[in-house]
DNA sequence: AGCACGATTAACT
DNA sequence: GTTAATCGTGCTC
């Protein structure tokens, strides 16, 4: 196993979002190893990106995005849902990659209990579904993803070739003005299984 | 202090 | 396709 390092995250956010496809998100939960292959990501880049939380500048909520790359930015949305991001680019520049979907590999028994009411194909095919399945919430905000100490990290597994990747506009940005609403900053693997 | 709304989900019709 | 659930955040008064 090869845990992605600070150098991986300290690069252009679009490159990180693209290359996170195929990587394995790992969670150490109650002594059990949960893992899932990342299949969908979105990039949020800087204060000028009006879809990015950093559009409001540095606040208590957004400070993690301004911090060192390779940390988790976990935020609460719609009064119910937690979203997992990885902080990218140099310290001081606010950017992150939202992990939108993944395919469970290890720990299926645990995930099956946590996602008991839905069929397995719906376990982790959305950003808040993923955090529910992996028991990720605000206590993981600013967790260090570059080692196993905080129980959450990403391992390099395989590289997904371009023919298997679709690039499209980000989703859920109803009130965001153009051109930000339509920027092709979403990356996902073509074949769902 | 009050308000509108959100990087969604699941359960409806 | 439509909508309730549910509350932190940032903005206005």
Short mmCIF file of C-alpha atoms (C1' of nucleotides) in Angstrom, two decimals:
data_model
loop_
_atom_site.label_atom_id
_atom_site.label_comp_id
_atom_site.label_asym_id
_atom_site.label_seq_id
_atom_site.Cartn_x
_atom_site.Cartn_y
_atom_site.Cartn_z
CA UNK A 1 0.00 0.00 0.00
CA UNK A 2 1.20 3.44 -0.94
CA UNK A 3 -0.47 6.38 0.78
CA UNK A 4 -0.80 9.49 -1.37
CA UNK A 5 1.61 12.16 -0.12
CA UNK A 6 1.45 15.91 0.36
CA UNK A 7 3.17 16.29 -3.03
CA UNK A 8 0.28 14.53 -4.76
CA UNK A 9 -2.20 17.08 -3.40
CA UNK A 10 0.07 20.10 -3.76
CA UNK A 11 -0.64 20.44 -7.49
CA UNK A 12 -3.21 21.86 -9.87
CA UNK A 13 -6.66 20.94 -8.49
CA UNK A 14 -7.99 19.68 -11.84
CA UNK A 15 -5.04 17.31 -12.12
CA UNK A 16 -5.62 16.03 -8.60
CA UNK A 17 -9.36 15.57 -9.24
CA UNK A 18 -8.63 13.61 -12.41
CA UNK A 19 -5.93 11.44 -10.85
CA UNK A 20 -7.96 10.62 -7.73
CA UNK A 21 -10.17 8.45 -9.96
CA UNK A 22 -9.18 4.84 -9.35
CA UNK A 23 -7.46 5.62 -6.05
CA UNK A 24 -8.65 3.89 -2.90
CA UNK A 25 -10.24 5.81 -0.04
CA UNK A 26 -9.53 4.00 3.22
CA UNK A 27 -11.20 4.43 6.60
CA UNK A 28 -10.18 2.75 9.81
CA UNK A 29 -13.45 2.41 11.69
CA UNK A 30 -13.81 0.53 14.99
CA UNK A 31 -10.78 -1.53 14.09
CA UNK A 32 -12.22 -2.47 10.71
CA UNK A 33 -10.65 -1.45 7.42
CA UNK A 34 -13.19 0.06 5.03
CA UNK A 35 -12.10 0.93 1.51
CA UNK A 36 -13.65 2.11 -1.72
CA UNK A 37 -12.34 2.97 -5.17
CA UNK A 38 -13.02 6.59 -6.07
CA UNK A 39 -15.20 6.89 -9.18
CA UNK A 40 -16.34 10.53 -9.23
CA UNK A 41 -14.78 13.85 -8.17
CA UNK A 42 -15.29 17.59 -8.58
CA UNK A 43 -12.81 20.47 -8.32
CA UNK A 44 -13.49 23.71 -6.41
CA UNK A 45 -10.80 26.26 -7.07
CA UNK A 46 -10.11 29.53 -5.32
CA UNK A 47 -12.00 32.65 -4.28
CA UNK A 48 -12.87 33.54 -7.89
CA UNK A 49 -14.78 30.25 -8.38
CA UNK A 50 -18.25 31.35 -7.31
CA UNK A 51 -19.27 27.74 -6.69
CA UNK A 52 -16.45 27.31 -4.16
CA UNK A 53 -17.05 28.04 -0.49
CA UNK A 54 -13.91 30.18 -0.56
CA UNK A 55 -15.86 32.75 -2.60
CA UNK A 56 -16.61 34.33 0.80
CA UNK A 57 -12.94 34.47 1.68
CA UNK A 58 -11.24 33.07 4.73
CA UNK A 59 -13.81 32.22 7.43
CA UNK A 60 -14.05 29.73 10.27
CA UNK A 61 -15.66 27.31 7.85
CA UNK A 62 -13.26 27.75 4.92
CA UNK A 63 -9.96 28.04 6.74
CA UNK A 64 -9.14 24.37 6.20
CA UNK A 65 -9.18 24.93 2.43
CA UNK A 66 -6.55 27.62 2.88
CA UNK A 67 -4.37 25.25 4.88
CA UNK A 68 -1.86 22.63 3.88
CA UNK A 69 -2.70 20.26 0.99
CA UNK A 70 -3.56 16.67 1.84
CA UNK A 71 -5.99 17.47 4.63
CA UNK A 72 -9.69 16.57 4.64
CA UNK A 73 -12.20 19.40 4.33
CA UNK A 74 -15.47 18.01 5.71
CA UNK A 75 -18.49 20.29 5.80
CA UNK A 76 -22.17 20.05 6.70
CA UNK A 77 -24.83 20.79 4.10
CA UNK A 78 -28.62 20.92 3.79
CA UNK A 79 -28.89 20.54 7.54
CA UNK A 80 -28.29 16.80 7.21
CA UNK A 81 -25.33 15.81 5.10
CA UNK A 82 -21.55 15.69 5.46
CA UNK A 83 -19.32 16.11 2.41
CA UNK A 84 -15.72 14.92 2.09
CA UNK A 85 -13.09 16.91 0.18
CA UNK A 86 -9.32 16.77 -0.11
CA UNK A 87 -7.49 20.07 0.21
CA UNK A 88 -5.26 20.80 -2.80
CA UNK A 89 -2.60 23.24 -4.06
CA UNK A 90 -0.23 25.33 -2.00
CA UNK A 91 -0.95 26.45 1.54
CA UNK A 92 -2.68 29.83 1.39
CA UNK A 93 -4.60 29.09 -1.83
CA UNK A 94 -8.11 27.76 -1.13
CA UNK A 95 -9.00 24.76 -3.27
CA UNK A 96 -10.34 21.25 -2.79
CA UNK A 97 -11.63 18.13 -4.54
CA UNK A 98 -15.07 16.81 -3.56
CA UNK A 99 -15.22 13.00 -3.45
CA UNK A 100 -18.65 12.37 -4.97
CA UNK A 101 -18.77 8.61 -5.42
CA UNK A 102 -16.82 5.41 -4.90
CA UNK A 103 -17.17 1.65 -5.08
CA UNK A 104 -16.87 -0.27 -1.85
CA UNK A 105 -14.05 -2.84 -1.80
CA UNK A 106 -13.33 -3.81 1.80
CA UNK A 107 -15.62 -3.76 4.83
CA UNK A 108 -18.82 -4.53 2.95
CA UNK A 109 -20.37 -6.07 6.07
CA UNK A 110 -19.98 -2.82 7.99
CA UNK A 111 -21.21 -0.68 5.11
CA UNK A 112 -24.19 -2.97 4.65
CA UNK A 113 -25.21 -2.24 8.26
CA UNK A 114 -24.66 1.52 7.95
CA UNK A 115 -26.59 1.68 4.66
CA UNK A 116 -29.15 -0.95 5.59
CA UNK A 117 -32.15 0.71 3.96
CA UNK A 118 -30.76 0.98 0.44
CA UNK A 119 -29.61 -1.54 -2.14
CA UNK A 120 -25.86 -2.03 -2.46
CA UNK A 121 -25.65 -0.18 -5.76
CA UNK A 122 -26.77 2.93 -3.85
CA UNK A 123 -24.35 2.52 -0.94
CA UNK A 124 -21.77 5.11 -2.00
CA UNK A 125 -22.92 6.63 -5.30
CA UNK A 126 -23.30 10.16 -3.88
CA UNK A 127 -21.14 12.44 -1.70
CA UNK A 128 -23.33 12.23 1.41
CA UNK A 129 -23.97 8.52 0.88
CA UNK A 130 -20.23 7.95 0.94
CA UNK A 131 -19.76 9.80 4.23
CA UNK A 132 -22.70 7.91 5.75
CA UNK A 133 -21.27 4.57 4.66
CA UNK A 134 -17.79 5.38 6.00
CA UNK A 135 -18.90 7.16 9.19
CA UNK A 136 -17.25 10.43 8.17
CA UNK A 137 -18.48 13.65 9.82
CA UNK A 138 -17.21 16.95 11.19
CA UNK A 139 -14.79 15.21 13.52
CA UNK A 140 -12.72 14.34 10.42
CA UNK A 141 -12.50 17.98 9.32
CA UNK A 142 -8.81 18.86 8.84
CA UNK A 143 -7.79 15.20 9.26
CA UNK A 144 -4.39 14.44 7.75
CA UNK A 145 -4.91 12.20 4.70
CA UNK A 146 -1.19 11.65 4.11
CA UNK A 147 -0.81 9.04 6.86
CA UNK A 148 -3.00 6.60 8.77
CA UNK A 149 -2.98 8.42 12.10
CA UNK A 150 -6.39 10.06 11.71
CA UNK A 151 -8.03 6.89 10.40
CA UNK A 152 -8.67 8.30 6.94
CA UNK A 153 -6.33 8.26 3.93
CA UNK A 154 -6.10 7.52 0.21
CA UNK A 155 -3.93 4.84 -1.38
CA UNK A 156 -2.56 4.67 -4.88
CA UNK A 157 -3.98 1.59 -6.56
CA UNK A 158 -4.49 1.93 -10.29
CA UNK A 159 -4.53 4.54 -13.00
CA UNK A 160 -7.74 5.03 -14.97
CA UNK A 161 -7.10 5.68 -18.66
CA UNK A 162 -8.66 8.68 -20.41
CA UNK A 163 -11.00 6.55 -22.52
CA UNK A 164 -12.77 5.49 -19.32
CA UNK A 165 -13.22 9.01 -17.93
CA UNK A 166 -15.97 11.53 -18.67
CA UNK A 167 -15.47 15.24 -17.96
CA UNK A 168 -18.58 17.36 -17.39
CA UNK A 169 -20.04 20.32 -15.54
CA UNK A 170 -20.33 20.14 -11.77
CA UNK A 171 -23.74 19.29 -10.35
CA UNK A 172 -25.99 20.87 -7.73
CA UNK A 173 -24.94 24.45 -8.49
CA UNK A 174 -28.43 25.85 -9.02
CA UNK A 175 -27.81 29.46 -8.06
CA UNK A 176 -24.22 29.76 -9.25
CA UNK A 177 -23.69 32.24 -12.11
CA UNK A 178 -21.92 31.45 -15.35
CA UNK A 179 -19.27 30.63 -16.29
CA UNK A 180 -18.71 28.84 -13.01
CA UNK A 181 -21.91 26.81 -13.18
CA UNK A 182 -20.79 25.16 -16.41
CA UNK A 183 -17.06 24.76 -15.88
CA UNK A 184 -16.13 21.15 -16.81
CA UNK A 185 -14.60 20.40 -13.44
CA UNK A 186 -16.35 17.09 -12.73
CA UNK A 187 -14.63 13.80 -13.47
CA UNK A 188 -16.18 10.35 -13.36
CA UNK A 189 -15.52 6.78 -14.50
CA UNK A 190 -17.74 5.73 -17.40
CA UNK A 191 -18.70 2.24 -16.43
CA UNK A 192 -20.66 1.86 -13.24
CA UNK A 193 -20.95 -1.60 -11.81
"C1'" DA B 1 -31.40 39.07 15.52
"C1'" DG B 2 -33.41 37.46 11.44
"C1'" DC B 3 -33.37 35.41 6.92
"C1'" DA B 4 -32.60 32.82 2.58
"C1'" DC B 5 -30.37 29.08 0.91
"C1'" DG B 6 -27.27 25.18 0.12
"C1'" DA B 7 -21.24 20.95 -3.65
"C1'" DT B 8 -28.16 16.11 -1.12
"C1'" DT B 9 -30.98 12.19 -0.20
"C1'" DA B 10 -34.94 9.30 0.07
"C1'" DA B 11 -39.57 8.85 -0.29
"C1'" DC B 12 -43.25 10.27 -2.52
"C1'" DT B 13 -46.94 10.99 -6.81
"C1'" DG C 1 -40.77 14.66 -11.65
"C1'" DT C 2 -41.55 16.73 -7.00
"C1'" DT C 3 -40.65 17.61 -2.31
"C1'" DA C 4 -39.73 17.33 2.84
"C1'" DA C 5 -36.10 16.95 5.99
"C1'" DT C 6 -33.13 20.23 8.77
"C1'" DC C 7 -29.42 23.62 10.41
"C1'" DG C 8 -24.87 26.10 9.78
"C1'" DT C 9 -23.26 29.88 7.30
"C1'" DG C 10 -22.88 34.40 5.49
"C1'" DC C 11 -25.38 38.48 4.54
"C1'" DT C 12 -28.65 42.30 5.68
"C1'" DC C 13 -31.07 45.17 8.92
#
